[in-house]
Amino acid sequence: WISVICPIIIGFIVSVAIIVVLFTLVLYAQYVGLKDVMPEGWAWLLSILFVLLESMLVVILFFPIMMPCVQDQVFIKVLALEGIELKGRDVSCASMCTTQIGSALLRLLLLIVTSPINAVPIAGTIFWCYFNGFFYGWDILTMYLFPAGLSFKQQRKFVSERM
């Protein structure tokens, strides 16, 4: 249970820290920038709303990047309870999180870069879902495919056949 509860606690601490840091560093600067173009009361209100929105965006970006690490650790613990050991794979938390963070950042970059294709009705959305779904599906299956001993090319073929 520690593998499940610890990330929730860390996520809560990070969320509170982000809010505190943004309120202390950004709130007044935004107020100063806004007070020249609107009344003082509205400038404070909008500054607070902007800081809350900014902290929400940071938290929204933080969790999808960090949660795959937690999923992998839970997966490994379940395999260990079943008596299955991952051989030939570095399963340390640091190496897995580094891999997962890189993968999540790549997926996020692909989502952002390919998002304009959604402007094309129907066909653009279908292509966007297929393209991003392929990489997301492959990323999710990685923990299953590595213990099976599949190489990079074999994994790509496995995922391609099931798309």
mmCIF file of C-alpha atoms in Angstrom:
data_model
loop_
_atom_site.group_PDB
_atom_site.id
_atom_site.type_symbol
_atom_site.label_atom_id
_atom_site.label_comp_id
_atom_site.label_asym_id
_atom_site.label_seq_id
_atom_site.Cartn_x
_atom_site.Cartn_y
_atom_site.Cartn_z
ATOM 1 C CA TRP A 1 0.000 0.000 0.000
ATOM 2 C CA ILE A 2 2.938 2.313 0.491
ATOM 3 C CA SER A 3 3.484 2.259 -3.286
ATOM 4 C CA VAL A 4 -0.032 3.622 -3.738
ATOM 5 C CA ILE A 5 -0.375 6.025 -0.802
ATOM 6 C CA CYS A 6 3.088 7.607 -1.043
ATOM 7 C CA PRO A 7 2.522 9.114 -4.524
ATOM 8 C CA ILE A 8 -0.812 10.543 -3.398
ATOM 9 C CA ILE A 9 0.894 12.250 -0.472
ATOM 10 C CA ILE A 10 3.740 13.454 -2.686
ATOM 11 C CA GLY A 11 1.216 14.751 -5.224
ATOM 12 C CA PHE A 12 -0.617 16.666 -2.500
ATOM 13 C CA ILE A 13 2.639 18.146 -1.176
ATOM 14 C CA VAL A 14 3.733 19.160 -4.687
ATOM 15 C CA SER A 15 0.327 20.728 -5.374
ATOM 16 C CA VAL A 16 0.442 22.786 -2.179
ATOM 17 C CA ALA A 17 4.073 23.764 -2.836
ATOM 18 C CA ILE A 18 3.226 24.919 -6.366
ATOM 19 C CA ILE A 19 0.348 27.033 -5.084
ATOM 20 C CA VAL A 20 2.487 28.584 -2.324
ATOM 21 C CA VAL A 21 5.389 29.320 -4.681
ATOM 22 C CA LEU A 22 3.161 30.876 -7.327
ATOM 23 C CA PHE A 23 1.266 32.981 -4.793
ATOM 24 C CA THR A 24 4.498 34.296 -3.287
ATOM 25 C CA LEU A 25 6.430 34.871 -6.510
ATOM 26 C CA VAL A 26 3.837 35.647 -9.167
ATOM 27 C CA LEU A 27 0.774 37.181 -7.508
ATOM 28 C CA TYR A 28 2.192 40.633 -6.825
ATOM 29 C CA ALA A 29 3.922 40.850 -10.217
ATOM 30 C CA GLN A 30 0.639 40.105 -11.952
ATOM 31 C CA TYR A 31 -1.150 42.652 -9.792
ATOM 32 C CA VAL A 32 1.407 45.323 -10.726
ATOM 33 C CA GLY A 33 0.972 44.482 -14.394
ATOM 34 C CA LEU A 34 -2.824 44.585 -14.220
ATOM 35 C CA LYS A 35 -3.349 47.654 -11.995
ATOM 36 C CA ASP A 36 -2.304 49.967 -14.823
ATOM 37 C CA VAL A 37 -5.116 48.766 -17.085
ATOM 38 C CA MET A 38 -7.967 48.230 -14.600
ATOM 39 C CA PRO A 39 -9.204 49.246 -11.144
ATOM 40 C CA GLU A 40 -7.183 48.009 -8.179
ATOM 41 C CA GLY A 41 -9.856 45.635 -6.863
ATOM 42 C CA TRP A 42 -10.270 43.934 -10.230
ATOM 43 C CA ALA A 43 -6.492 43.721 -10.622
ATOM 44 C CA TRP A 44 -6.198 41.804 -7.330
ATOM 45 C CA LEU A 45 -9.114 39.530 -8.191
ATOM 46 C CA LEU A 46 -7.767 38.713 -11.646
ATOM 47 C CA SER A 47 -4.249 38.221 -10.262
ATOM 48 C CA ILE A 48 -5.569 35.643 -7.788
ATOM 49 C CA LEU A 49 -7.576 33.896 -10.499
ATOM 50 C CA PHE A 50 -4.557 33.836 -12.828
ATOM 51 C CA VAL A 51 -2.333 32.346 -10.118
ATOM 52 C CA LEU A 52 -4.921 29.654 -9.429
ATOM 53 C CA LEU A 53 -5.167 28.887 -13.153
ATOM 54 C CA GLU A 54 -1.373 28.764 -13.495
ATOM 55 C CA SER A 55 -1.041 26.423 -10.525
ATOM 56 C CA MET A 56 -3.789 24.235 -11.989
ATOM 57 C CA LEU A 57 -1.905 24.023 -15.289
ATOM 58 C CA VAL A 58 1.336 23.061 -13.549
ATOM 59 C CA VAL A 59 -0.426 20.365 -11.510
ATOM 60 C CA ILE A 60 -2.240 19.088 -14.610
ATOM 61 C CA LEU A 61 1.138 18.728 -16.340
ATOM 62 C CA PHE A 62 2.831 17.219 -13.260
ATOM 63 C CA PHE A 63 0.462 14.318 -12.654
ATOM 64 C CA PRO A 64 0.396 12.739 -16.126
ATOM 65 C CA ILE A 65 4.181 12.859 -16.158
ATOM 66 C CA MET A 66 4.676 11.318 -12.704
ATOM 67 C CA MET A 67 1.824 8.794 -12.518
ATOM 68 C CA PRO A 68 3.287 6.311 -15.030
ATOM 69 C CA CYS A 69 6.184 5.817 -12.592
ATOM 70 C CA VAL A 70 3.667 4.850 -9.935
ATOM 71 C CA GLN A 71 1.823 2.533 -12.330
ATOM 72 C CA ASP A 72 5.062 0.755 -13.161
ATOM 73 C CA GLN A 73 6.016 0.322 -9.521
ATOM 74 C CA VAL A 74 2.589 -1.126 -8.692
ATOM 75 C CA PHE A 75 2.862 -3.428 -11.727
ATOM 76 C CA ILE A 76 6.273 -4.683 -10.583
ATOM 77 C CA LYS A 77 4.999 -5.282 -7.045
ATOM 78 C CA VAL A 78 2.043 -7.276 -8.396
ATOM 79 C CA LEU A 79 4.391 -9.354 -10.534
ATOM 80 C CA ALA A 80 6.611 -9.945 -7.507
ATOM 81 C CA LEU A 81 3.601 -11.102 -5.467
ATOM 82 C CA GLU A 82 2.754 -13.518 -8.305
ATOM 83 C CA GLY A 83 6.323 -14.824 -8.244
ATOM 84 C CA ILE A 84 7.335 -13.317 -11.579
ATOM 85 C CA GLU A 85 10.688 -11.562 -11.728
ATOM 86 C CA LEU A 86 11.610 -9.062 -14.424
ATOM 87 C CA LYS A 87 14.883 -10.355 -15.824
ATOM 88 C CA GLY A 88 17.218 -8.370 -18.009
ATOM 89 C CA ARG A 89 15.451 -5.119 -17.159
ATOM 90 C CA ASP A 90 16.585 -2.412 -14.781
ATOM 91 C CA VAL A 91 13.557 -1.979 -12.537
ATOM 92 C CA SER A 92 14.984 0.586 -10.146
ATOM 93 C CA CYS A 93 12.665 3.457 -9.433
ATOM 94 C CA ALA A 94 15.113 6.035 -10.786
ATOM 95 C CA SER A 95 15.655 4.349 -14.142
ATOM 96 C CA MET A 96 11.962 3.578 -14.624
ATOM 97 C CA CYS A 97 10.874 7.081 -13.681
ATOM 98 C CA THR A 98 13.465 8.590 -16.001
ATOM 99 C CA THR A 99 12.193 6.429 -18.849
ATOM 100 C CA GLN A 100 8.554 7.169 -18.036
ATOM 101 C CA ILE A 101 9.122 10.910 -17.674
ATOM 102 C CA GLY A 102 10.892 10.988 -21.034
ATOM 103 C CA SER A 103 8.094 8.989 -22.592
ATOM 104 C CA ALA A 104 5.402 11.198 -21.048
ATOM 105 C CA LEU A 105 7.146 14.362 -22.217
ATOM 106 C CA LEU A 106 7.432 12.915 -25.725
ATOM 107 C CA ARG A 107 3.723 12.018 -25.695
ATOM 108 C CA LEU A 108 2.853 15.505 -24.453
ATOM 109 C CA LEU A 109 4.976 17.059 -27.200
ATOM 110 C CA LEU A 110 3.261 14.855 -29.803
ATOM 111 C CA LEU A 111 -0.161 15.847 -28.455
ATOM 112 C CA ILE A 112 0.697 19.526 -28.736
ATOM 113 C CA VAL A 113 2.399 19.308 -32.141
ATOM 114 C CA THR A 114 -0.370 17.220 -33.710
ATOM 115 C CA SER A 115 -3.269 19.135 -32.165
ATOM 116 C CA PRO A 116 -3.674 21.499 -35.149
ATOM 117 C CA ILE A 117 -4.623 18.489 -37.294
ATOM 118 C CA ASN A 118 -7.911 18.463 -35.359
ATOM 119 C CA ALA A 119 -8.914 21.521 -37.370
ATOM 120 C CA VAL A 120 -9.590 19.200 -40.305
ATOM 121 C CA PRO A 121 -13.106 17.872 -39.685
ATOM 122 C CA ILE A 122 -13.495 14.126 -39.139
ATOM 123 C CA ALA A 123 -10.342 12.954 -40.982
ATOM 124 C CA GLY A 124 -8.049 15.153 -38.846
ATOM 125 C CA THR A 125 -9.577 13.902 -35.637
ATOM 126 C CA ILE A 126 -9.361 10.276 -36.773
ATOM 127 C CA PHE A 127 -5.680 10.717 -37.731
ATOM 128 C CA TRP A 128 -4.929 12.513 -34.443
ATOM 129 C CA CYS A 129 -6.541 9.736 -32.391
ATOM 130 C CA TYR A 130 -4.790 7.005 -34.382
ATOM 131 C CA PHE A 131 -1.352 8.649 -34.286
ATOM 132 C CA ASN A 132 -1.397 9.603 -30.603
ATOM 133 C CA GLY A 133 -3.207 6.406 -29.620
ATOM 134 C CA PHE A 134 -0.469 4.320 -31.215
ATOM 135 C CA PHE A 135 2.248 5.912 -29.084
ATOM 136 C CA TYR A 136 0.119 5.987 -25.945
ATOM 137 C CA GLY A 137 -0.814 2.329 -26.390
ATOM 138 C CA TRP A 138 2.798 1.361 -26.952
ATOM 139 C CA ASP A 139 3.825 3.310 -23.865
ATOM 140 C CA ILE A 140 1.259 1.520 -21.723
ATOM 141 C CA LEU A 141 2.232 -1.904 -23.088
ATOM 142 C CA THR A 142 5.957 -1.375 -22.486
ATOM 143 C CA MET A 143 5.796 -2.899 -19.010
ATOM 144 C CA TYR A 144 4.224 -6.033 -20.462
ATOM 145 C CA LEU A 145 6.421 -6.290 -23.549
ATOM 146 C CA PHE A 146 9.836 -5.946 -21.896
ATOM 147 C CA PRO A 147 9.343 -8.932 -19.553
ATOM 148 C CA ALA A 148 8.208 -10.917 -22.594
ATOM 149 C CA GLY A 149 11.678 -10.306 -24.049
ATOM 150 C CA LEU A 150 10.535 -8.406 -27.144
ATOM 151 C CA SER A 151 13.024 -6.101 -28.841
ATOM 152 C CA PHE A 152 12.153 -2.562 -29.942
ATOM 153 C CA LYS A 153 11.277 -3.696 -33.477
ATOM 154 C CA GLN A 154 9.223 -6.633 -32.179
ATOM 155 C CA GLN A 155 7.336 -4.307 -29.845
ATOM 156 C CA ARG A 156 6.584 -1.894 -32.690
ATOM 157 C CA LYS A 157 5.306 -4.778 -34.815
ATOM 158 C CA PHE A 158 3.216 -6.122 -31.914
ATOM 159 C CA VAL A 159 1.578 -2.756 -31.308
ATOM 160 C CA SER A 160 1.128 -2.017 -35.032
ATOM 161 C CA GLU A 161 -0.705 -5.294 -35.576
ATOM 162 C CA ARG A 162 -3.208 -4.417 -32.866
ATOM 163 C CA MET A 163 -4.016 -0.881 -33.967
#
